[in-house]
Short mmCIF file of C-alpha atoms and ligand atoms in Angstrom, two decimals:
data_model
loop_
_atom_site.label_atom_id
_atom_site.label_comp_id
_atom_site.label_asym_id
_atom_site.label_seq_id
_atom_site.Cartn_x
_atom_site.Cartn_y
_atom_site.Cartn_z
CA MET A 1 -34.52 -18.04 31.80
CA THR A 2 -32.72 -14.79 32.67
CA ASP A 3 -30.71 -12.82 30.09
CA ALA A 4 -27.51 -13.77 31.87
CA MET A 5 -28.37 -17.48 31.66
CA ALA A 6 -29.25 -17.17 27.97
CA GLU A 7 -25.96 -15.40 27.33
CA ALA A 8 -23.99 -18.06 29.19
CA GLY A 9 -25.81 -20.76 27.21
CA SER A 10 -25.05 -19.13 23.91
CA MET A 11 -21.41 -18.66 24.86
CA GLU A 12 -21.24 -22.33 25.81
CA SER A 13 -22.62 -23.41 22.47
CA ARG A 14 -20.28 -21.06 20.59
CA HIS A 15 -17.40 -22.47 22.63
CA ARG A 16 -18.45 -26.00 21.68
CA GLY A 17 -18.69 -24.99 18.02
CA CYS A 18 -15.27 -23.37 18.05
CA LEU A 19 -13.72 -26.32 19.86
CA GLU A 20 -15.06 -28.70 17.24
CA THR A 21 -13.80 -26.56 14.35
CA LEU A 22 -10.41 -26.26 16.00
CA ARG A 23 -10.17 -29.98 16.86
CA GLU A 24 -10.83 -30.95 13.26
CA ARG A 25 -7.69 -28.97 12.41
CA GLY A 26 -5.51 -29.86 15.40
CA GLN A 27 -5.72 -26.26 16.68
CA GLU A 28 -7.56 -26.74 19.98
CA HIS A 29 -4.55 -25.49 21.96
CA VAL A 30 -5.84 -21.93 21.53
CA LEU A 31 -8.58 -22.75 24.05
CA LEU A 32 -6.08 -24.03 26.63
CA TRP A 33 -6.57 -21.03 28.93
CA TRP A 34 -10.36 -20.94 28.58
CA PRO A 35 -11.06 -21.99 32.20
CA GLU A 36 -9.21 -18.99 33.61
CA LEU A 37 -10.62 -16.32 31.27
CA THR A 38 -13.17 -13.71 32.33
CA PRO A 39 -16.48 -13.60 30.40
CA ALA A 40 -15.28 -10.57 28.43
CA GLN A 41 -12.04 -12.33 27.54
CA ARG A 42 -13.94 -15.44 26.50
CA GLU A 43 -16.11 -13.32 24.26
CA GLN A 44 -13.03 -11.76 22.64
CA LEU A 45 -11.35 -15.11 22.06
CA LEU A 46 -14.50 -16.60 20.51
CA ARG A 47 -14.76 -13.60 18.21
CA ASP A 48 -11.15 -14.03 17.11
CA ILE A 49 -11.67 -17.72 16.42
CA GLU A 50 -14.97 -17.16 14.62
CA SER A 51 -13.26 -14.61 12.35
CA ILE A 52 -10.82 -17.17 10.93
CA PRO A 53 -11.59 -17.71 7.22
CA TRP A 54 -11.01 -21.46 7.18
CA ASN A 55 -12.27 -21.64 3.61
CA ILE A 56 -9.14 -19.72 2.63
CA LEU A 57 -6.69 -21.15 5.15
CA ASP A 58 -7.48 -24.87 5.03
CA GLY A 59 -5.83 -25.12 1.63
CA VAL A 60 -2.70 -23.18 2.46
CA ILE A 61 -1.54 -23.99 6.00
CA GLU A 62 0.25 -27.11 4.81
CA SER A 63 1.56 -25.66 1.54
CA HIS A 64 2.47 -22.12 2.71
CA VAL A 65 3.10 -22.36 6.45
CA VAL A 66 4.39 -25.82 7.28
CA ARG A 67 6.20 -25.98 3.94
CA ARG A 68 7.47 -23.10 1.84
CA PRO A 69 5.28 -22.52 -1.19
CA ASP A 70 6.73 -23.47 -4.52
CA ARG A 71 8.03 -20.21 -5.92
CA THR A 72 9.45 -21.53 -9.15
CA VAL A 73 9.16 -18.74 -11.67
CA PRO A 74 7.75 -19.46 -15.12
CA ASP A 75 10.46 -20.35 -17.65
CA ASP A 76 9.01 -18.19 -20.42
CA LEU A 77 9.49 -14.77 -18.79
CA THR A 78 9.95 -11.83 -21.11
CA PRO A 79 10.20 -8.17 -20.11
CA ALA A 80 6.94 -6.21 -19.96
CA GLU A 81 6.19 -3.72 -22.67
CA VAL A 82 6.61 -0.30 -21.13
CA TYR A 83 5.32 3.12 -22.20
CA PRO A 84 8.48 5.20 -21.88
CA GLN A 85 8.74 8.25 -19.68
CA SER A 86 9.40 10.48 -22.71
CA PRO A 87 7.25 9.63 -25.69
CA GLY A 88 9.66 10.16 -28.58
CA PRO A 89 8.30 11.41 -31.92
CA ASP A 90 6.23 8.28 -32.62
CA ARG A 91 4.23 8.57 -29.41
CA GLU A 92 4.08 12.33 -28.96
CA ALA A 93 0.53 12.67 -30.27
CA THR A 94 -0.65 9.68 -28.22
CA TYR A 95 0.76 11.18 -25.02
CA GLN A 96 -0.76 14.57 -25.75
CA ALA A 97 -4.19 13.12 -26.43
CA ALA A 98 -3.92 10.92 -23.33
CA THR A 99 -3.05 13.89 -21.16
CA VAL A 100 -6.11 15.74 -22.42
CA GLN A 101 -8.28 12.68 -21.77
CA GLY A 102 -6.83 12.28 -18.28
CA ARG A 103 -7.66 15.87 -17.44
CA GLU A 104 -11.20 15.40 -18.73
CA LEU A 105 -11.69 12.31 -16.56
CA LEU A 106 -10.43 14.20 -13.53
CA SER A 107 -12.68 17.17 -14.26
CA ALA A 108 -15.64 14.86 -14.73
CA GLY A 109 -15.09 13.44 -11.23
CA LYS A 110 -14.36 9.93 -12.51
CA VAL A 111 -11.21 9.39 -10.42
CA ALA A 112 -10.94 8.62 -6.70
CA ALA A 113 -7.83 8.57 -4.52
CA PHE A 114 -7.20 5.37 -2.57
CA THR A 115 -4.52 5.09 0.11
CA VAL A 116 -3.68 1.71 1.60
CA ALA A 117 -2.69 2.39 5.19
CA GLY A 118 -3.38 -0.88 6.95
CA GLY A 119 0.24 -2.02 7.25
CA GLN A 120 1.98 -2.44 10.58
CA GLY A 121 5.01 -0.33 9.72
CA THR A 122 7.24 -2.59 11.79
CA ARG A 123 10.42 -1.62 9.95
CA LEU A 124 9.92 2.08 10.66
CA GLY A 125 9.01 1.19 14.21
CA VAL A 126 6.56 3.95 15.09
CA ASP A 127 3.53 3.71 17.32
CA GLY A 128 0.23 4.37 15.60
CA PRO A 129 -0.66 4.91 11.94
CA LYS A 130 2.26 5.55 9.58
CA GLY A 131 0.24 8.29 7.88
CA ALA A 132 0.51 10.30 11.11
CA VAL A 133 4.32 10.43 10.93
CA VAL A 134 5.86 13.83 10.14
CA VAL A 135 7.91 13.27 7.01
CA THR A 136 8.78 16.69 5.63
CA PRO A 137 12.22 18.10 6.53
CA VAL A 138 10.54 21.42 7.31
CA GLY A 139 6.91 22.42 7.82
CA ASP A 140 6.01 19.45 10.05
CA LYS A 141 3.74 17.78 7.53
CA THR A 142 2.59 14.24 8.02
CA LEU A 143 2.02 11.80 5.18
CA PHE A 144 -1.74 12.15 5.61
CA GLN A 145 -1.47 15.94 5.42
CA LEU A 146 0.57 15.77 2.20
CA PHE A 147 -2.02 13.48 0.60
CA ALA A 148 -4.93 15.61 1.84
CA GLU A 149 -3.29 18.76 0.43
CA THR A 150 -2.64 16.97 -2.86
CA ILE A 151 -6.29 15.97 -3.08
CA GLY A 152 -7.42 19.46 -2.08
CA ALA A 153 -5.23 21.01 -4.78
CA ALA A 154 -6.48 18.56 -7.41
CA ARG A 155 -10.10 19.26 -6.42
CA HIS A 156 -9.38 22.93 -6.95
CA ARG A 157 -7.49 22.45 -10.21
CA TYR A 158 -10.10 20.16 -11.75
CA GLN A 159 -13.12 21.68 -10.00
CA ALA A 160 -14.28 18.18 -9.12
CA ASP A 161 -15.32 16.32 -5.97
CA ILE A 162 -12.45 13.89 -5.69
CA PRO A 163 -13.18 11.48 -2.84
CA TRP A 164 -10.38 9.94 -0.74
CA TYR A 165 -10.73 6.32 0.37
CA ILE A 166 -8.34 5.14 3.08
CA MET A 167 -7.92 1.50 4.00
CA THR A 168 -6.86 0.96 7.58
CA SER A 169 -6.66 -2.24 9.60
CA PRO A 170 -8.60 -3.11 12.75
CA ALA A 171 -5.34 -2.41 14.60
CA ASN A 172 -5.11 1.26 13.54
CA HIS A 173 -8.62 2.16 12.34
CA GLU A 174 -9.77 4.13 15.38
CA GLN A 175 -6.43 5.89 15.76
CA THR A 176 -6.49 6.90 12.10
CA ILE A 177 -9.98 8.36 12.35
CA GLU A 178 -9.06 10.18 15.55
CA PHE A 179 -5.94 11.61 13.94
CA LEU A 180 -7.78 12.91 10.89
CA ALA A 181 -10.81 14.13 12.85
CA ALA A 182 -8.57 16.06 15.26
CA ARG A 183 -7.21 17.92 12.22
CA ASP A 184 -10.62 18.40 10.65
CA PHE A 185 -9.65 16.13 7.75
CA PHE A 186 -7.20 18.83 6.66
CA GLY A 187 -10.02 20.88 5.22
CA LEU A 188 -11.48 18.17 2.98
CA PRO A 189 -15.25 17.69 3.22
CA ARG A 190 -15.87 14.95 5.80
CA HIS A 191 -18.20 13.05 3.49
CA ASP A 192 -15.46 12.81 0.86
CA VAL A 193 -13.02 11.01 3.17
CA ILE A 194 -14.07 7.39 3.52
CA LEU A 195 -12.24 5.06 5.88
CA PHE A 196 -12.67 1.31 6.13
CA ALA A 197 -10.69 -1.50 7.71
CA GLN A 198 -9.17 -4.45 5.92
CA GLY A 199 -9.37 -8.10 6.95
CA MET A 200 -7.02 -9.91 9.31
CA LEU A 201 -5.47 -13.36 9.13
CA PRO A 202 -3.95 -15.39 11.96
CA ALA A 203 -0.21 -15.88 12.40
CA PHE A 204 1.19 -19.40 12.80
CA ASP A 205 4.27 -21.05 14.21
CA SER A 206 6.40 -22.98 11.75
CA ALA A 207 4.42 -26.16 12.47
CA GLY A 208 1.23 -24.48 11.31
CA ARG A 209 -0.20 -23.97 14.81
CA LEU A 210 -2.15 -20.79 15.52
CA LEU A 211 -0.28 -18.36 17.78
CA LEU A 212 -1.85 -16.60 20.74
CA ALA A 213 -1.00 -12.92 21.31
CA ALA A 214 -2.51 -13.22 24.80
CA LYS A 215 -4.35 -15.98 26.57
CA HIS A 216 -7.58 -14.59 25.17
CA ARG A 217 -6.36 -13.24 21.80
CA LEU A 218 -5.19 -14.85 18.62
CA ALA A 219 -2.15 -13.30 17.01
CA LEU A 220 -3.80 -11.63 14.01
CA ALA A 221 -2.22 -9.52 11.27
CA PRO A 222 -3.62 -7.52 8.33
CA ASP A 223 -4.11 -9.65 5.22
CA GLY A 224 -1.79 -7.60 2.97
CA HIS A 225 -2.33 -4.71 0.57
CA GLY A 226 -3.87 -7.23 -1.80
CA GLY A 227 -6.62 -7.58 0.81
CA SER A 228 -7.71 -4.12 -0.30
CA LEU A 229 -9.67 -5.48 -3.26
CA LYS A 230 -11.88 -7.65 -1.10
CA ALA A 231 -12.10 -4.95 1.56
CA LEU A 232 -13.20 -2.37 -1.03
CA ALA A 233 -16.08 -4.65 -1.92
CA THR A 234 -17.10 -5.91 1.52
CA SER A 235 -16.82 -2.51 3.23
CA GLY A 236 -19.23 -0.89 0.80
CA ALA A 237 -16.53 1.49 -0.48
CA LEU A 238 -16.84 0.08 -3.98
CA GLY A 239 -20.61 0.59 -3.94
CA ASP A 240 -20.03 4.13 -2.72
CA MET A 241 -17.68 4.73 -5.66
CA GLN A 242 -20.27 3.37 -8.07
CA SER A 243 -22.98 5.61 -6.68
CA ARG A 244 -20.68 8.63 -7.12
CA GLY A 245 -19.91 7.70 -10.72
CA ILE A 246 -16.23 6.95 -10.02
CA GLU A 247 -14.64 4.81 -12.75
CA ILE A 248 -10.95 4.77 -11.86
CA ILE A 249 -9.26 4.15 -8.51
CA SER A 250 -5.89 5.83 -8.06
CA TYR A 251 -4.13 3.45 -5.65
CA PHE A 252 -1.06 4.47 -3.66
CA GLN A 253 0.70 3.42 -0.51
CA VAL A 254 0.77 5.48 2.64
CA ASP A 255 4.54 5.68 2.77
CA ASN A 256 5.39 7.71 -0.36
CA PRO A 257 5.40 11.50 0.17
CA LEU A 258 6.30 12.18 -3.48
CA VAL A 259 3.36 10.33 -5.01
CA LYS A 260 1.40 12.06 -7.81
CA PRO A 261 -2.00 10.37 -7.68
CA PHE A 262 -3.61 12.61 -10.30
CA ASP A 263 -1.31 12.21 -13.26
CA PRO A 264 -3.36 13.07 -16.37
CA LEU A 265 -0.99 11.20 -18.71
CA PHE A 266 -1.17 7.98 -16.66
CA ILE A 267 -4.94 8.25 -16.29
CA GLY A 268 -5.42 9.06 -19.99
CA LEU A 269 -3.19 6.22 -21.21
CA HIS A 270 -4.93 3.81 -18.84
CA ALA A 271 -8.35 4.82 -20.16
CA SER A 272 -7.51 5.16 -23.84
CA THR A 273 -5.85 1.74 -24.05
CA GLY A 274 -8.71 -0.04 -22.28
CA SER A 275 -6.48 -1.09 -19.39
CA GLU A 276 -8.27 -2.48 -16.35
CA MET A 277 -5.24 -2.12 -14.09
CA SER A 278 -2.11 -0.10 -14.73
CA THR A 279 1.16 0.33 -12.91
CA LYS A 280 3.97 2.85 -12.78
CA VAL A 281 7.51 1.56 -12.97
CA THR A 282 10.95 3.04 -12.85
CA SER A 283 14.25 2.03 -14.35
CA LYS A 284 15.98 -0.18 -11.77
CA ALA A 285 18.89 1.41 -9.92
CA ASP A 286 20.92 -1.78 -10.32
CA ASP A 287 20.37 -5.34 -11.54
CA LEU A 288 19.52 -6.68 -8.10
CA GLU A 289 17.53 -3.76 -6.72
CA ARG A 290 14.94 -4.97 -4.23
CA VAL A 291 11.88 -4.10 -6.32
CA GLY A 292 9.40 -6.28 -8.17
CA ASN A 293 10.17 -6.96 -11.85
CA LEU A 294 7.47 -6.37 -14.45
CA CYS A 295 7.41 -9.44 -16.69
CA VAL A 296 5.14 -11.29 -19.08
CA SER A 297 4.49 -15.03 -18.98
CA GLY A 298 1.92 -16.89 -21.02
CA GLY A 299 0.65 -13.56 -22.31
CA LYS A 300 -0.05 -12.29 -18.78
CA LEU A 301 1.57 -9.28 -17.15
CA MET A 302 2.95 -10.07 -13.72
CA VAL A 303 5.35 -8.90 -11.04
CA ILE A 304 8.12 -11.26 -10.02
CA GLU A 305 9.52 -10.23 -6.69
CA TYR A 306 13.26 -9.56 -6.46
CA SER A 307 13.63 -12.46 -4.06
CA ASP A 308 12.21 -14.89 -6.66
CA PHE A 309 13.80 -13.34 -9.72
CA PRO A 310 16.53 -15.53 -11.24
CA ASP A 311 19.97 -13.91 -11.13
CA GLU A 312 20.71 -14.68 -14.77
CA LEU A 313 17.60 -12.75 -15.84
CA ALA A 314 18.45 -9.88 -13.50
CA HIS A 315 21.84 -9.53 -15.19
CA GLU A 316 20.63 -10.11 -18.76
CA ARG A 317 21.47 -7.41 -21.33
CA ASN A 318 19.91 -6.39 -24.64
CA ALA A 319 21.98 -6.07 -27.80
CA ASP A 320 22.37 -2.33 -27.05
CA GLY A 321 23.76 -3.10 -23.58
CA GLY A 322 20.63 -1.97 -21.72
CA ARG A 323 19.18 -4.08 -18.93
CA THR A 324 16.62 -6.52 -20.36
CA PHE A 325 14.43 -6.63 -17.26
CA ASP A 326 14.63 -3.00 -16.22
CA ALA A 327 11.09 -2.13 -15.09
CA GLY A 328 10.84 -1.95 -11.29
CA ASN A 329 7.39 -1.83 -9.71
CA LEU A 330 6.54 1.34 -7.76
CA ALA A 331 3.25 0.11 -6.25
CA ILE A 332 1.37 3.02 -7.84
CA HIS A 333 -1.64 1.71 -9.69
CA LEU A 334 -4.86 2.63 -11.44
CA LEU A 335 -7.70 0.13 -11.18
CA ASN A 336 -11.07 0.30 -12.83
CA VAL A 337 -14.00 0.17 -10.44
CA ASP A 338 -15.60 -2.38 -12.79
CA PHE A 339 -12.48 -4.54 -12.66
CA VAL A 340 -12.43 -4.63 -8.86
CA ASP A 341 -16.16 -5.33 -8.87
CA ARG A 342 -15.66 -8.21 -11.30
CA ILE A 343 -12.82 -9.93 -9.46
CA ALA A 344 -13.73 -9.21 -5.84
CA GLY A 345 -16.83 -11.42 -5.89
CA ASP A 346 -17.52 -14.27 -3.49
CA SER A 347 -15.26 -16.85 -5.03
CA PHE A 348 -12.43 -14.37 -5.39
CA ARG A 349 -9.05 -15.39 -4.01
CA MET A 350 -5.86 -13.43 -4.30
CA PRO A 351 -2.89 -15.76 -3.91
CA LEU A 352 -1.40 -15.66 -0.43
CA ARG A 353 2.30 -15.11 0.10
CA ARG A 354 4.34 -16.24 3.05
CA ALA A 355 6.21 -13.80 5.27
CA GLU A 356 8.38 -14.83 8.21
CA LYS A 357 8.14 -12.28 11.04
CA ALA A 358 8.91 -11.86 14.73
CA VAL A 359 5.54 -12.10 16.49
CA VAL A 360 4.94 -11.73 20.23
CA TYR A 361 3.19 -14.85 21.53
CA VAL A 362 2.08 -16.75 24.62
CA ASP A 363 4.00 -19.99 25.05
CA GLU A 364 2.70 -23.30 26.36
CA ALA A 365 3.51 -22.29 29.93
CA GLY A 366 1.37 -19.17 29.52
CA GLU A 367 4.39 -16.84 29.39
CA LEU A 368 4.53 -13.94 26.94
CA GLN A 369 7.51 -14.28 24.63
CA THR A 370 8.98 -11.42 22.62
CA PRO A 371 11.21 -12.94 19.97
CA THR A 372 13.80 -10.79 18.22
CA SER A 373 14.09 -13.02 15.15
CA PRO A 374 11.28 -14.46 13.00
CA ASN A 375 9.31 -17.13 14.82
CA ALA A 376 6.06 -16.91 12.93
CA VAL A 377 4.55 -17.16 9.50
CA LYS A 378 2.08 -14.55 8.30
CA LEU A 379 0.09 -14.78 5.11
CA GLU A 380 -0.54 -11.76 2.92
CA ALA A 381 -2.08 -10.99 -0.45
CA PHE A 382 -0.22 -8.52 -2.68
CA ILE A 383 -2.00 -6.00 -4.88
CA PHE A 384 0.20 -6.65 -7.90
CA ASP A 385 -1.11 -10.21 -8.08
CA ALA A 386 -4.23 -8.69 -9.60
CA LEU A 387 -2.29 -7.61 -12.70
CA PRO A 388 -2.50 -11.00 -14.45
CA LEU A 389 -6.28 -10.87 -13.99
CA ALA A 390 -6.63 -7.54 -15.78
CA GLN A 391 -7.45 -6.96 -19.43
CA SER A 392 -4.88 -4.91 -21.36
CA PRO A 393 -2.81 -3.92 -18.31
CA LEU A 394 -0.60 -0.93 -18.96
CA VAL A 395 2.87 -0.09 -17.67
CA LEU A 396 4.18 3.48 -17.64
CA GLU A 397 7.76 4.40 -16.82
CA VAL A 398 8.26 7.48 -14.65
CA ASP A 399 11.17 9.36 -13.14
CA ARG A 400 11.73 7.92 -9.68
CA ALA A 401 13.17 11.19 -8.38
CA GLU A 402 9.88 12.93 -9.20
CA GLU A 403 7.42 10.41 -7.79
CA PHE A 404 8.84 7.86 -5.41
CA SER A 405 10.74 7.97 -2.16
CA PRO A 406 9.02 5.75 0.38
CA VAL A 407 9.54 5.84 4.12
CA LYS A 408 9.96 2.20 5.08
CA ASN A 409 12.98 1.91 7.33
CA ALA A 410 14.26 3.72 10.41
CA THR A 411 17.62 4.37 8.75
CA GLY A 412 19.45 3.90 5.45
CA VAL A 413 17.66 3.06 2.21
CA ASP A 414 14.02 4.19 1.99
CA SER A 415 14.15 5.89 5.37
CA LEU A 416 12.91 9.22 6.70
CA GLU A 417 16.37 10.62 6.06
CA SER A 418 16.57 9.49 2.42
CA SER A 419 12.99 10.57 1.74
CA ARG A 420 13.58 14.04 3.21
CA ARG A 421 16.67 14.40 1.03
CA ASP A 422 14.60 13.42 -2.02
CA GLN A 423 11.81 15.87 -1.09
CA ILE A 424 14.34 18.71 -0.89
CA ALA A 425 15.97 17.66 -4.17
CA ARG A 426 12.62 17.67 -5.98
CA ALA A 427 11.62 21.05 -4.56
CA CYS A 428 14.97 22.52 -5.65
CA ARG A 429 14.57 21.13 -9.17
CA TRP A 430 11.10 22.64 -9.47
CA LEU A 431 12.36 26.00 -8.18
CA GLU A 432 15.35 26.09 -10.51
CA ASP A 433 13.07 25.14 -13.35
CA ALA A 434 11.03 28.26 -12.49
CA GLY A 435 14.15 30.41 -12.52
CA VAL A 436 14.84 30.58 -8.77
CA THR A 437 18.51 30.36 -7.79
CA VAL A 438 19.08 27.53 -5.32
CA PRO A 439 22.27 27.88 -3.26
CA ARG A 440 24.26 24.67 -3.59
CA LYS A 441 27.30 23.26 -1.83
CA THR A 442 30.49 22.44 -3.70
CA ASP A 443 29.32 18.83 -4.12
CA GLY A 444 26.12 20.05 -5.81
CA GLU A 445 23.81 19.28 -2.88
CA PRO A 446 21.31 22.05 -2.01
CA ASP A 447 22.50 24.35 0.76
CA VAL A 448 18.91 24.99 1.83
CA THR A 449 16.16 22.94 3.44
CA VAL A 450 13.16 23.61 1.27
CA VAL A 451 9.96 21.76 0.46
CA ILE A 452 6.99 22.74 -1.65
CA ALA A 453 3.64 21.97 -0.08
CA PRO A 454 1.15 20.28 -2.43
CA SER A 455 -1.27 23.07 -1.52
CA PHE A 456 1.15 25.44 -3.31
CA ALA A 457 2.13 23.30 -6.29
CA LEU A 458 1.44 19.79 -7.56
CA ASP A 459 4.22 19.88 -10.16
CA ALA A 460 6.96 21.98 -11.71
CA ASP A 461 4.49 23.68 -14.05
CA ASP A 462 2.51 24.93 -11.06
CA VAL A 463 5.68 26.47 -9.61
CA ARG A 464 6.54 28.12 -12.91
CA ARG A 465 3.09 29.68 -13.12
CA GLN A 466 3.65 31.29 -9.70
CA ARG A 467 7.27 32.33 -10.25
CA ASP A 468 6.62 36.03 -9.64
CA GLY A 469 5.65 35.44 -6.04
CA LEU A 470 8.61 33.17 -5.28
CA LEU A 471 11.13 34.02 -2.63
CA VAL A 472 14.88 34.50 -2.85
CA LEU A 473 16.73 31.63 -1.20
CA HIS A 474 19.79 32.21 0.98
CA ARG A 475 22.32 29.63 2.13
CA GLY A 476 21.07 27.76 5.18
CA ASP A 477 17.41 28.79 4.71
CA SER A 478 14.81 26.40 5.96
CA VAL A 479 11.45 27.00 4.36
CA CYS A 480 8.22 25.23 3.44
CA ILE A 481 6.63 27.03 0.49
CA GLU A 482 2.85 26.99 0.86
P1 UTP B 1 4.70 -2.58 3.36
O1 UTP B 1 4.94 -3.74 2.52
O2 UTP B 1 5.77 -1.55 3.39
O3 UTP B 1 4.36 -3.09 4.81
O4 UTP B 1 3.34 -1.91 2.93
P2 UTP B 1 4.08 -2.32 6.17
O5 UTP B 1 3.22 -3.22 6.97
O6 UTP B 1 3.59 -0.92 5.98
O7 UTP B 1 5.51 -2.18 6.83
P3 UTP B 1 6.43 -3.30 7.50
O8 UTP B 1 6.68 -4.32 6.43
O9 UTP B 1 5.68 -3.84 8.68
O10 UTP B 1 7.65 -2.52 7.90
C1 UTP B 1 3.21 -1.17 1.76
C2 UTP B 1 1.89 -0.44 1.81
O11 UTP B 1 0.82 -1.35 1.91
C3 UTP B 1 0.03 -1.08 3.05
C4 UTP B 1 0.95 -0.30 3.98
O12 UTP B 1 0.19 0.47 4.90
C5 UTP B 1 1.74 0.52 2.99
O13 UTP B 1 0.98 1.62 2.56
N1 UTP B 1 -0.43 -2.34 3.64
C6 UTP B 1 0.44 -3.34 3.87
C7 UTP B 1 -1.76 -2.46 3.97
O14 UTP B 1 -2.56 -1.52 3.76
N2 UTP B 1 -2.17 -3.63 4.52
C8 UTP B 1 -1.34 -4.65 4.75
O15 UTP B 1 -1.81 -5.70 5.25
C9 UTP B 1 0.00 -4.52 4.41
#
């Protein structure tokens, strides 16, 4: 038998196997165009089909795709206990000791940075990885560059080899590597930047039928930021962390240029309280702000999404008039390596959540359709669903203006424009704090476009220490301090 014959035979048997698996589930329509596919296309389609994790999906297509999952929230919700932003006299010593411990952990090389960058960024609507988008109002810095500079500065400050793990998706993995390689990983040692791709799940129509993105491709989408836990384990990244002696993973999303991944207080509180997973929160801007709410039910810490959160709880007030459920999730977490190792084992399942999205698909006539409104259901795991699994999870309140201004949308709230404004505002605060006069307009807005590169300063204290070398700002100046 020639190689070609053997290959054809094996493809035939794989085709038979796939057909059987699909038939059992009423999904054989995805092989409709098989007769007209080239051998390479057949190979691709078989690979897509063979990648479907039926062990996960069999249980949820009916409950999460055909029907909407039951999202009744527990009826015993109470607000999460939160470590306040400012300690107050009773906690002052605790915060000081925690900050010292956090610094020691950083200096001992126990903390790794972890960016989840596998999302599709559909709302922002850019081609390619979101981390490659220029986000600073001046200085042309991309999100990846800001993070790389932050890591570089922390490595210098703590004299430690802080590795940077980046989760991509199969859809942007190569592009991400190319982008970083073309910039020489922004000066970080190549072996300390570790990239790996997350898993994908198929998209369905509302009847639970698999969608085709082309006649030879399933419509596949990344399995959510919660997929990062499994991907850390299966990619070998977790093993790599263990071999380097890393104990704490500093998790942040690719879209937040203000993030402070090496916060000694947060790290120290996390470690000293025995937390396995911690989260930063901020006081909600209003009762119905579209952020997750940190709550406790049955003794477990959890995030209830704004869309599921009952209105009466959102509006509830304490005796002092303050908002009862005030802690909004910022998606900035610390996770113990041991915790991820414990939960990401074989039988591990993060709950899947349903998202309705517009997905390009091939219809029954073989025509490509580009819907403008949601036609498909995607399933995603969310990282905060790991909180109820953690021992002693900790919640720390921070100042949103200092740490959070994500770039999610093309315009309006959480857009490039709002994030640039917030970057300038933070830089001006840090400068004024160091004694620099910032020209302001009559409405109080800065009359300068200024940002502070992480390579120059990681926080206001850093700026203060370098105050002698700081420039004089004139109205209309546009400057990136680095
Ligand atoms: P978002 O929820 O903002 O989703 O992700 P997104 O895919 O980036 O953007 P839209 O919804 O399509 O506009 C929050 C963070 O989680 C990462 C994103 O890259 C971002 O850092 N993420 C999201 C993943 O890494 N994988 C996913 O499957 C989803």
